[in-house]
């Protein structure tokens, strides 16, 4: 993967506690998180919950990313996993509600 210097710099700065870098990451990649969520046809409330979870996970893992330039892929994959988890929980809940 080709290193994108601007992404690498943002990740390094945000991991070092730079609030402006964090804000830029959120602003730059929120549309990506939203697009992934809409592919799973989540409602507004679920999209907000998934987004919140994804950003929290990024805070926890930001300094541990092996390839900082891979941040967009990490966000897309993490968002997809959280969407799948949300859909699975909703399906299980629906089954319980219908007596299946």
mmCIF file of C-alpha atoms in Angstrom:
data_model
loop_
_atom_site.group_PDB
_atom_site.id
_atom_site.type_symbol
_atom_site.label_atom_id
_atom_site.label_comp_id
_atom_site.label_asym_id
_atom_site.label_seq_id
_atom_site.Cartn_x
_atom_site.Cartn_y
_atom_site.Cartn_z
ATOM 1 C CA UNK A 1 0.000 0.000 0.000
ATOM 2 C CA UNK A 2 1.283 3.418 -0.961
ATOM 3 C CA UNK A 3 1.705 5.639 2.071
ATOM 4 C CA UNK A 4 -0.358 8.792 1.873
ATOM 5 C CA UNK A 5 1.766 11.329 3.753
ATOM 6 C CA UNK A 6 -1.214 13.485 4.714
ATOM 7 C CA UNK A 7 -3.043 10.537 6.331
ATOM 8 C CA UNK A 8 0.112 9.340 8.057
ATOM 9 C CA UNK A 9 0.757 12.827 9.443
ATOM 10 C CA UNK A 10 -2.832 13.147 10.677
ATOM 11 C CA UNK A 11 -2.723 9.770 12.414
ATOM 12 C CA UNK A 12 0.620 10.503 14.067
ATOM 13 C CA UNK A 13 -0.499 13.946 15.233
ATOM 14 C CA UNK A 14 -3.858 12.679 16.501
ATOM 15 C CA UNK A 15 -2.186 9.779 18.318
ATOM 16 C CA UNK A 16 0.066 12.370 20.000
ATOM 17 C CA UNK A 17 -3.017 14.203 21.271
ATOM 18 C CA UNK A 18 -3.402 16.910 18.604
ATOM 19 C CA UNK A 19 -7.112 17.832 18.750
ATOM 20 C CA UNK A 20 -7.026 19.596 15.375
ATOM 21 C CA UNK A 21 -5.681 16.452 13.723
ATOM 22 C CA UNK A 22 -8.412 14.369 15.376
ATOM 23 C CA UNK A 23 -11.071 16.843 14.235
ATOM 24 C CA UNK A 24 -9.713 16.685 10.688
ATOM 25 C CA UNK A 25 -9.800 12.881 10.705
ATOM 26 C CA UNK A 26 -13.429 12.920 11.848
ATOM 27 C CA UNK A 27 -14.390 15.570 9.291
ATOM 28 C CA UNK A 28 -12.557 13.835 6.461
ATOM 29 C CA UNK A 29 -13.774 10.303 7.149
ATOM 30 C CA UNK A 30 -17.280 10.733 8.605
ATOM 31 C CA UNK A 31 -18.775 10.512 5.097
ATOM 32 C CA UNK A 32 -17.011 7.159 4.612
ATOM 33 C CA UNK A 33 -18.444 5.809 7.874
ATOM 34 C CA UNK A 34 -21.900 7.068 6.885
ATOM 35 C CA UNK A 35 -21.707 5.495 3.394
ATOM 36 C CA UNK A 36 -20.790 2.108 4.826
ATOM 37 C CA UNK A 37 -23.713 2.319 7.267
ATOM 38 C CA UNK A 38 -26.186 3.190 4.526
ATOM 39 C CA UNK A 39 -25.156 0.090 2.573
ATOM 40 C CA UNK A 40 -26.513 -1.924 5.486
ATOM 41 C CA UNK A 41 -29.758 0.071 5.388
ATOM 42 C CA UNK A 42 -29.463 1.118 8.995
ATOM 43 C CA UNK A 43 -31.804 3.710 10.420
ATOM 44 C CA UNK A 44 -30.606 7.104 11.620
ATOM 45 C CA UNK A 45 -30.386 6.001 15.261
ATOM 46 C CA UNK A 46 -28.362 2.883 14.404
ATOM 47 C CA UNK A 47 -26.074 4.901 12.103
ATOM 48 C CA UNK A 48 -25.376 7.304 14.964
ATOM 49 C CA UNK A 49 -24.669 4.411 17.348
ATOM 50 C CA UNK A 50 -22.363 2.666 14.879
ATOM 51 C CA UNK A 51 -20.537 5.914 14.147
ATOM 52 C CA UNK A 52 -20.039 6.591 17.829
ATOM 53 C CA UNK A 53 -18.682 3.084 18.358
ATOM 54 C CA UNK A 54 -16.326 3.350 15.378
ATOM 55 C CA UNK A 55 -14.853 6.660 16.579
ATOM 56 C CA UNK A 56 -14.440 5.282 20.089
ATOM 57 C CA UNK A 57 -12.647 2.224 18.717
ATOM 58 C CA UNK A 58 -10.387 4.494 16.692
ATOM 59 C CA UNK A 59 -9.487 6.480 19.804
ATOM 60 C CA UNK A 60 -8.560 3.212 21.493
ATOM 61 C CA UNK A 61 -6.539 1.892 18.529
ATOM 62 C CA UNK A 62 -5.120 5.011 16.878
ATOM 63 C CA UNK A 63 -1.640 4.645 18.338
ATOM 64 C CA UNK A 64 -1.588 0.926 17.491
ATOM 65 C CA UNK A 65 -2.259 1.138 13.741
ATOM 66 C CA UNK A 66 0.578 -0.716 11.985
ATOM 67 C CA UNK A 67 -0.037 1.167 8.738
ATOM 68 C CA UNK A 68 -1.267 4.703 9.454
ATOM 69 C CA UNK A 69 -1.936 5.234 5.729
ATOM 70 C CA UNK A 70 -4.431 2.364 5.909
ATOM 71 C CA UNK A 71 -6.748 4.396 8.139
ATOM 72 C CA UNK A 72 -9.549 4.638 5.543
ATOM 73 C CA UNK A 73 -9.556 0.860 5.127
ATOM 74 C CA UNK A 74 -9.477 0.337 8.883
ATOM 75 C CA UNK A 75 -12.455 2.660 9.271
ATOM 76 C CA UNK A 76 -14.413 0.961 6.472
ATOM 77 C CA UNK A 77 -13.736 -2.520 7.853
ATOM 78 C CA UNK A 78 -14.497 -1.547 11.447
ATOM 79 C CA UNK A 79 -17.697 0.208 10.380
ATOM 80 C CA UNK A 80 -18.814 -2.817 8.357
ATOM 81 C CA UNK A 81 -18.203 -5.106 11.338
ATOM 82 C CA UNK A 82 -20.195 -2.838 13.636
ATOM 83 C CA UNK A 83 -23.016 -2.648 11.080
ATOM 84 C CA UNK A 84 -23.112 -6.433 10.851
ATOM 85 C CA UNK A 85 -23.207 -6.676 14.630
ATOM 86 C CA UNK A 86 -26.084 -4.187 14.737
ATOM 87 C CA UNK A 87 -28.035 -6.041 12.029
ATOM 88 C CA UNK A 88 -27.469 -9.392 13.765
ATOM 89 C CA UNK A 89 -28.684 -8.075 17.116
ATOM 90 C CA UNK A 90 -31.778 -6.571 15.455
ATOM 91 C CA UNK A 91 -32.576 -9.854 13.692
ATOM 92 C CA UNK A 92 -32.246 -11.834 16.908
ATOM 93 C CA UNK A 93 -34.474 -9.338 18.651
ATOM 94 C CA UNK A 94 -37.067 -9.575 15.846
ATOM 95 C CA UNK A 95 -37.076 -13.384 16.072
ATOM 96 C CA UNK A 96 -37.664 -13.249 19.799
ATOM 97 C CA UNK A 97 -40.486 -10.780 19.304
ATOM 98 C CA UNK A 98 -42.296 -13.025 16.809
ATOM 99 C CA UNK A 99 -41.938 -16.175 18.920
ATOM 100 C CA UNK A 100 -39.639 -18.018 16.498
#
